[in-house]
JSON list of C-alpha atoms in Angstrom, two decimals:
[
{"chain": "A", "resi": 1, "resn": "UNK", "atom": "CA", "xyz": [-0.63, 17.68, -10.92]},
{"chain": "A", "resi": 2, "resn": "UNK", "atom": "CA", "xyz": [-3.82, 15.46, -11.91]},
{"chain": "A", "resi": 3, "resn": "UNK", "atom": "CA", "xyz": [-1.86, 14.01, -14.83]},
{"chain": "A", "resi": 4, "resn": "UNK", "atom": "CA", "xyz": [0.77, 12.76, -12.56]},
{"chain": "A", "resi": 5, "resn": "UNK", "atom": "CA", "xyz": [-1.62, 11.18, -10.28]},
{"chain": "A", "resi": 6, "resn": "UNK", "atom": "CA", "xyz": [-3.46, 9.22, -13.14]},
{"chain": "A", "resi": 7, "resn": "UNK", "atom": "CA", "xyz": [0.05, 8.25, -14.66]},
{"chain": "A", "resi": 8, "resn": "UNK", "atom": "CA", "xyz": [1.19, 7.01, -11.51]},
{"chain": "A", "resi": 9, "resn": "UNK", "atom": "CA", "xyz": [-1.92, 4.89, -10.75]},
{"chain": "A", "resi": 10, "resn": "UNK", "atom": "CA", "xyz": [-1.90, 3.49, -14.32]},
{"chain": "A", "resi": 11, "resn": "UNK", "atom": "CA", "xyz": [1.72, 2.41, -13.81]},
{"chain": "A", "resi": 12, "resn": "UNK", "atom": "CA", "xyz": [1.14, 0.65, -10.54]},
{"chain": "A", "resi": 13, "resn": "UNK", "atom": "CA", "xyz": [-2.10, -1.02, -12.06]},
{"chain": "A", "resi": 14, "resn": "UNK", "atom": "CA", "xyz": [-0.06, -2.21, -14.91]},
{"chain": "A", "resi": 15, "resn": "UNK", "atom": "CA", "xyz": [2.62, -3.63, -12.63]},
{"chain": "A", "resi": 16, "resn": "UNK", "atom": "CA", "xyz": [-0.09, -5.33, -10.50]},
{"chain": "A", "resi": 17, "resn": "UNK", "atom": "CA", "xyz": [-1.40, -6.84, -13.81]},
{"chain": "A", "resi": 18, "resn": "UNK", "atom": "CA", "xyz": [1.83, -8.12, -14.95]},
{"chain": "A", "resi": 19, "resn": "UNK", "atom": "CA", "xyz": [3.08, -9.47, -11.63]},
{"chain": "A", "resi": 20, "resn": "UNK", "atom": "CA", "xyz": [-0.53, -11.67, -11.62]},
{"chain": "A", "resi": 21, "resn": "UNK", "atom": "CA", "xyz": [0.38, -12.96, -14.90]},
{"chain": "A", "resi": 22, "resn": "UNK", "atom": "CA", "xyz": [3.91, -13.72, -14.00]},
{"chain": "A", "resi": 23, "resn": "UNK", "atom": "CA", "xyz": [2.69, -15.67, -10.90]},
{"chain": "A", "resi": 24, "resn": "UNK", "atom": "CA", "xyz": [0.18, -17.96, -13.14]},
{"chain": "A", "resi": 25, "resn": "UNK", "atom": "CA", "xyz": [2.86, -18.33, -16.11]},
{"chain": "A", "resi": 26, "resn": "UNK", "atom": "CA", "xyz": [4.35, -21.75, -16.55]},
{"chain": "A", "resi": 27, "resn": "UNK", "atom": "CA", "xyz": [7.05, -20.79, -18.99]},
{"chain": "A", "resi": 28, "resn": "UNK", "atom": "CA", "xyz": [9.95, -19.39, -17.01]},
{"chain": "A", "resi": 29, "resn": "UNK", "atom": "CA", "xyz": [11.32, -17.43, -19.52]},
{"chain": "A", "resi": 30, "resn": "UNK", "atom": "CA", "xyz": [8.05, -15.51, -19.93]},
{"chain": "A", "resi": 31, "resn": "UNK", "atom": "CA", "xyz": [7.44, -15.37, -16.27]},
{"chain": "A", "resi": 32, "resn": "UNK", "atom": "CA", "xyz": [10.86, -13.70, -16.01]},
{"chain": "A", "resi": 33, "resn": "UNK", "atom": "CA", "xyz": [9.91, -11.23, -18.81]},
{"chain": "A", "resi": 34, "resn": "UNK", "atom": "CA", "xyz": [6.72, -10.21, -17.18]},
{"chain": "A", "resi": 35, "resn": "UNK", "atom": "CA", "xyz": [8.45, -9.74, -13.61]},
{"chain": "A", "resi": 36, "resn": "UNK", "atom": "CA", "xyz": [10.89, -7.39, -15.54]},
{"chain": "A", "resi": 37, "resn": "UNK", "atom": "CA", "xyz": [8.30, -5.63, -17.09]},
{"chain": "A", "resi": 38, "resn": "UNK", "atom": "CA", "xyz": [6.48, -5.22, -13.83]},
{"chain": "A", "resi": 39, "resn": "UNK", "atom": "CA", "xyz": [9.60, -4.00, -12.14]},
{"chain": "A", "resi": 40, "resn": "UNK", "atom": "CA", "xyz": [9.96, -1.24, -14.88]},
{"chain": "A", "resi": 41, "resn": "UNK", "atom": "CA", "xyz": [6.40, -0.42, -14.46]},
{"chain": "A", "resi": 42, "resn": "UNK", "atom": "CA", "xyz": [7.09, 0.32, -10.50]},
{"chain": "A", "resi": 43, "resn": "UNK", "atom": "CA", "xyz": [9.85, 2.28, -11.39]},
{"chain": "A", "resi": 44, "resn": "UNK", "atom": "CA", "xyz": [7.71, 4.33, -13.75]},
{"chain": "A", "resi": 45, "resn": "UNK", "atom": "CA", "xyz": [5.26, 4.72, -11.10]},
{"chain": "A", "resi": 46, "resn": "UNK", "atom": "CA", "xyz": [8.03, 5.78, -8.60]},
{"chain": "A", "resi": 47, "resn": "UNK", "atom": "CA", "xyz": [9.15, 8.38, -11.14]},
{"chain": "A", "resi": 48, "resn": "UNK", "atom": "CA", "xyz": [5.75, 9.80, -11.80]},
{"chain": "A", "resi": 49, "resn": "UNK", "atom": "CA", "xyz": [5.13, 9.90, -7.99]},
{"chain": "A", "resi": 50, "resn": "UNK", "atom": "CA", "xyz": [8.32, 12.14, -7.63]},
{"chain": "A", "resi": 51, "resn": "UNK", "atom": "CA", "xyz": [6.71, 14.45, -10.05]},
{"chain": "A", "resi": 52, "resn": "UNK", "atom": "CA", "xyz": [3.38, 14.24, -8.22]},
{"chain": "A", "resi": 53, "resn": "UNK", "atom": "CA", "xyz": [5.25, 15.37, -5.10]},
{"chain": "A", "resi": 54, "resn": "UNK", "atom": "CA", "xyz": [6.94, 18.15, -7.10]},
{"chain": "A", "resi": 55, "resn": "UNK", "atom": "CA", "xyz": [3.65, 19.56, -8.58]},
{"chain": "A", "resi": 56, "resn": "UNK", "atom": "CA", "xyz": [2.36, 19.47, -4.87]},
{"chain": "A", "resi": 57, "resn": "UNK", "atom": "CA", "xyz": [5.10, 22.05, -4.09]},
{"chain": "A", "resi": 58, "resn": "UNK", "atom": "CA", "xyz": [4.46, 23.92, -7.48]},
{"chain": "A", "resi": 59, "resn": "UNK", "atom": "CA", "xyz": [7.60, 22.66, -9.20]},
{"chain": "A", "resi": 60, "resn": "UNK", "atom": "CA", "xyz": [7.40, 23.56, -12.79]},
{"chain": "A", "resi": 61, "resn": "UNK", "atom": "CA", "xyz": [9.56, 21.02, -14.53]},
{"chain": "A", "resi": 62, "resn": "UNK", "atom": "CA", "xyz": [9.83, 17.16, -14.48]},
{"chain": "A", "resi": 63, "resn": "UNK", "atom": "CA", "xyz": [12.56, 15.43, -12.03]},
{"chain": "A", "resi": 64, "resn": "UNK", "atom": "CA", "xyz": [13.73, 11.87, -12.50]},
{"chain": "A", "resi": 65, "resn": "UNK", "atom": "CA", "xyz": [15.38, 11.14, -8.94]},
{"chain": "A", "resi": 66, "resn": "UNK", "atom": "CA", "xyz": [14.33, 11.94, -5.53]},
{"chain": "A", "resi": 67, "resn": "UNK", "atom": "CA", "xyz": [17.92, 13.99, -5.13]},
{"chain": "A", "resi": 68, "resn": "UNK", "atom": "CA", "xyz": [16.82, 16.19, -7.98]},
{"chain": "A", "resi": 69, "resn": "UNK", "atom": "CA", "xyz": [13.43, 16.63, -6.55]},
{"chain": "A", "resi": 70, "resn": "UNK", "atom": "CA", "xyz": [14.96, 17.76, -3.15]},
{"chain": "A", "resi": 71, "resn": "UNK", "atom": "CA", "xyz": [17.26, 19.96, -4.87]},
{"chain": "A", "resi": 72, "resn": "UNK", "atom": "CA", "xyz": [14.94, 21.67, -7.00]},
{"chain": "A", "resi": 73, "resn": "UNK", "atom": "CA", "xyz": [12.15, 22.44, -4.53]},
{"chain": "A", "resi": 74, "resn": "UNK", "atom": "CA", "xyz": [12.14, 25.34, -2.15]},
{"chain": "A", "resi": 75, "resn": "UNK", "atom": "CA", "xyz": [10.03, 23.17, 0.22]},
{"chain": "A", "resi": 76, "resn": "UNK", "atom": "CA", "xyz": [11.19, 19.73, 1.25]},
{"chain": "A", "resi": 77, "resn": "UNK", "atom": "CA", "xyz": [8.01, 18.08, 2.54]},
{"chain": "A", "resi": 78, "resn": "UNK", "atom": "CA", "xyz": [7.47, 15.43, 5.04]},
{"chain": "A", "resi": 79, "resn": "UNK", "atom": "CA", "xyz": [6.56, 12.80, 2.22]},
{"chain": "A", "resi": 80, "resn": "UNK", "atom": "CA", "xyz": [10.04, 13.63, 0.71]},
{"chain": "A", "resi": 81, "resn": "UNK", "atom": "CA", "xyz": [11.76, 13.38, 3.80]},
{"chain": "A", "resi": 82, "resn": "UNK", "atom": "CA", "xyz": [10.23, 9.88, 4.38]},
{"chain": "A", "resi": 83, "resn": "UNK", "atom": "CA", "xyz": [11.33, 8.77, 1.20]},
{"chain": "A", "resi": 84, "resn": "UNK", "atom": "CA", "xyz": [14.91, 10.16, 2.07]},
{"chain": "A", "resi": 85, "resn": "UNK", "atom": "CA", "xyz": [14.81, 8.16, 5.13]},
{"chain": "A", "resi": 86, "resn": "UNK", "atom": "CA", "xyz": [14.16, 4.78, 3.01]},
{"chain": "A", "resi": 87, "resn": "UNK", "atom": "CA", "xyz": [16.92, 5.93, 0.69]},
{"chain": "A", "resi": 88, "resn": "UNK", "atom": "CA", "xyz": [19.31, 6.40, 3.32]},
{"chain": "A", "resi": 89, "resn": "UNK", "atom": "CA", "xyz": [18.86, 3.00, 4.84]},
{"chain": "A", "resi": 90, "resn": "UNK", "atom": "CA", "xyz": [20.97, 0.56, 2.97]},
{"chain": "A", "resi": 91, "resn": "UNK", "atom": "CA", "xyz": [18.86, -2.34, 3.92]},
{"chain": "A", "resi": 92, "resn": "UNK", "atom": "CA", "xyz": [15.51, -1.02, 3.19]},
{"chain": "A", "resi": 93, "resn": "UNK", "atom": "CA", "xyz": [12.86, -2.41, 0.84]},
{"chain": "A", "resi": 94, "resn": "UNK", "atom": "CA", "xyz": [13.11, 0.70, -1.29]},
{"chain": "A", "resi": 95, "resn": "UNK", "atom": "CA", "xyz": [16.88, 0.47, -1.80]},
{"chain": "A", "resi": 96, "resn": "UNK", "atom": "CA", "xyz": [16.33, -3.32, -2.68]},
{"chain": "A", "resi": 97, "resn": "UNK", "atom": "CA", "xyz": [13.71, -2.12, -5.36]},
{"chain": "A", "resi": 98, "resn": "UNK", "atom": "CA", "xyz": [15.76, 0.41, -6.83]},
{"chain": "A", "resi": 99, "resn": "UNK", "atom": "CA", "xyz": [18.80, -1.75, -6.99]},
{"chain": "A", "resi": 100, "resn": "UNK", "atom": "CA", "xyz": [17.06, -4.36, -8.85]},
{"chain": "A", "resi": 101, "resn": "UNK", "atom": "CA", "xyz": [15.04, -1.63, -11.16]},
{"chain": "A", "resi": 102, "resn": "UNK", "atom": "CA", "xyz": [18.81, -0.45, -12.08]},
{"chain": "A", "resi": 103, "resn": "UNK", "atom": "CA", "xyz": [19.98, -4.34, -12.66]},
{"chain": "A", "resi": 104, "resn": "UNK", "atom": "CA", "xyz": [17.30, -4.89, -15.33]},
{"chain": "A", "resi": 105, "resn": "UNK", "atom": "CA", "xyz": [19.09, -5.53, -18.76]},
{"chain": "A", "resi": 106, "resn": "UNK", "atom": "CA", "xyz": [22.19, -6.60, -17.18]},
{"chain": "A", "resi": 107, "resn": "UNK", "atom": "CA", "xyz": [23.23, -10.16, -16.72]},
{"chain": "A", "resi": 108, "resn": "UNK", "atom": "CA", "xyz": [22.37, -11.99, -13.17]},
{"chain": "A", "resi": 109, "resn": "UNK", "atom": "CA", "xyz": [25.57, -12.89, -11.56]},
{"chain": "A", "resi": 110, "resn": "UNK", "atom": "CA", "xyz": [25.81, -15.16, -8.21]},
{"chain": "A", "resi": 111, "resn": "UNK", "atom": "CA", "xyz": [28.82, -13.16, -7.13]},
{"chain": "A", "resi": 112, "resn": "UNK", "atom": "CA", "xyz": [31.45, -10.71, -8.57]},
{"chain": "A", "resi": 113, "resn": "UNK", "atom": "CA", "xyz": [35.02, -10.36, -8.22]},
{"chain": "A", "resi": 114, "resn": "UNK", "atom": "CA", "xyz": [36.38, -6.84, -7.96]},
{"chain": "A", "resi": 115, "resn": "UNK", "atom": "CA", "xyz": [40.07, -6.40, -8.66]},
{"chain": "A", "resi": 116, "resn": "UNK", "atom": "CA", "xyz": [41.57, -3.45, -6.84]},
{"chain": "A", "resi": 117, "resn": "UNK", "atom": "CA", "xyz": [45.25, -2.65, -8.16]},
{"chain": "A", "resi": 118, "resn": "UNK", "atom": "CA", "xyz": [47.66, -3.42, -5.32]},
{"chain": "A", "resi": 119, "resn": "UNK", "atom": "CA", "xyz": [45.08, -5.35, -3.25]},
{"chain": "A", "resi": 120, "resn": "UNK", "atom": "CA", "xyz": [43.58, -8.78, -3.11]},
{"chain": "A", "resi": 121, "resn": "UNK", "atom": "CA", "xyz": [40.33, -9.45, -5.17]},
{"chain": "A", "resi": 122, "resn": "UNK", "atom": "CA", "xyz": [37.15, -8.85, -3.12]},
{"chain": "A", "resi": 123, "resn": "UNK", "atom": "CA", "xyz": [34.29, -11.15, -3.67]},
{"chain": "A", "resi": 124, "resn": "UNK", "atom": "CA", "xyz": [30.98, -9.36, -3.66]},
{"chain": "A", "resi": 125, "resn": "UNK", "atom": "CA", "xyz": [27.64, -11.75, -3.42]},
{"chain": "A", "resi": 126, "resn": "UNK", "atom": "CA", "xyz": [24.55, -10.84, -4.94]},
{"chain": "A", "resi": 127, "resn": "UNK", "atom": "CA", "xyz": [22.00, -9.32, -2.67]},
{"chain": "A", "resi": 128, "resn": "UNK", "atom": "CA", "xyz": [19.07, -11.10, -4.36]},
{"chain": "A", "resi": 129, "resn": "UNK", "atom": "CA", "xyz": [18.72, -13.91, -6.38]},
{"chain": "A", "resi": 130, "resn": "UNK", "atom": "CA", "xyz": [16.20, -14.66, -9.23]},
{"chain": "A", "resi": 131, "resn": "UNK", "atom": "CA", "xyz": [14.50, -17.49, -7.06]},
{"chain": "A", "resi": 132, "resn": "UNK", "atom": "CA", "xyz": [13.27, -14.81, -4.64]},
{"chain": "A", "resi": 133, "resn": "UNK", "atom": "CA", "xyz": [12.40, -12.11, -7.09]},
{"chain": "A", "resi": 134, "resn": "UNK", "atom": "CA", "xyz": [8.70, -13.08, -7.32]},
{"chain": "A", "resi": 135, "resn": "UNK", "atom": "CA", "xyz": [7.94, -12.51, -3.67]},
{"chain": "A", "resi": 136, "resn": "UNK", "atom": "CA", "xyz": [10.20, -9.38, -3.38]},
{"chain": "A", "resi": 137, "resn": "UNK", "atom": "CA", "xyz": [8.33, -7.75, -6.40]},
{"chain": "A", "resi": 138, "resn": "UNK", "atom": "CA", "xyz": [4.98, -8.50, -4.80]},
{"chain": "A", "resi": 139, "resn": "UNK", "atom": "CA", "xyz": [6.12, -7.19, -1.84]},
{"chain": "A", "resi": 140, "resn": "UNK", "atom": "CA", "xyz": [7.79, -4.11, -3.08]},
{"chain": "A", "resi": 141, "resn": "UNK", "atom": "CA", "xyz": [4.69, -3.27, -5.14]},
{"chain": "A", "resi": 142, "resn": "UNK", "atom": "CA", "xyz": [2.61, -3.50, -2.02]},
{"chain": "A", "resi": 143, "resn": "UNK", "atom": "CA", "xyz": [4.89, -1.38, -0.03]},
{"chain": "A", "resi": 144, "resn": "UNK", "atom": "CA", "xyz": [5.38, 1.25, -2.70]},
{"chain": "A", "resi": 145, "resn": "UNK", "atom": "CA", "xyz": [1.42, 1.53, -3.60]},
{"chain": "A", "resi": 146, "resn": "UNK", "atom": "CA", "xyz": [0.73, 1.42, 0.10]},
{"chain": "A", "resi": 147, "resn": "UNK", "atom": "CA", "xyz": [3.12, 4.15, 0.95]},
{"chain": "A", "resi": 148, "resn": "UNK", "atom": "CA", "xyz": [1.95, 6.41, -1.99]},
{"chain": "A", "resi": 149, "resn": "UNK", "atom": "CA", "xyz": [-1.51, 5.96, -0.85]},
{"chain": "A", "resi": 150, "resn": "UNK", "atom": "CA", "xyz": [-0.89, 6.90, 2.66]},
{"chain": "A", "resi": 151, "resn": "UNK", "atom": "CA", "xyz": [1.07, 10.05, 1.67]},
{"chain": "A", "resi": 152, "resn": "UNK", "atom": "CA", "xyz": [-1.72, 11.06, -0.81]},
{"chain": "A", "resi": 153, "resn": "UNK", "atom": "CA", "xyz": [-4.38, 10.73, 2.14]},
{"chain": "A", "resi": 154, "resn": "UNK", "atom": "CA", "xyz": [-2.11, 12.66, 4.43]},
{"chain": "A", "resi": 155, "resn": "UNK", "atom": "CA", "xyz": [-1.71, 15.46, 1.81]},
{"chain": "A", "resi": 156, "resn": "UNK", "atom": "CA", "xyz": [-5.73, 15.37, 1.39]},
{"chain": "A", "resi": 157, "resn": "UNK", "atom": "CA", "xyz": [-6.19, 15.90, 5.10]},
{"chain": "A", "resi": 158, "resn": "UNK", "atom": "CA", "xyz": [-3.46, 18.98, 5.46]}
]
């Protein structure tokens, strides 16, 4: 389990460093690249933390998603349930974070028109724009690292 704790901490630290660099960067393209990198490191930290939780339940292999972790373990812990509740809430910071991480590498779109055969076009408006990304990223980093720390402390007290 120790390998996962150290790796999770490393990725959270690297994300924090990248966010700090992005906030003080004057070049918009570089700042955007630093924010994307920070978001990816936060995603890596999340995936590592999944495996940290799995190791705590004596899971013998790596997982890449919360659903995979829950399906693979015989003991669904309170920590896992807390993440499941965040994942189930469509308006949670966690879903916004996951959605943003999944959008990296795709062009930004203000709105998308979805054509459905036999129906009128449906306009979808982007949930987040690039303008509010820096504040969102810092908030997501704080919530992610804070919840991981809180869950680790609870695990140690048990």
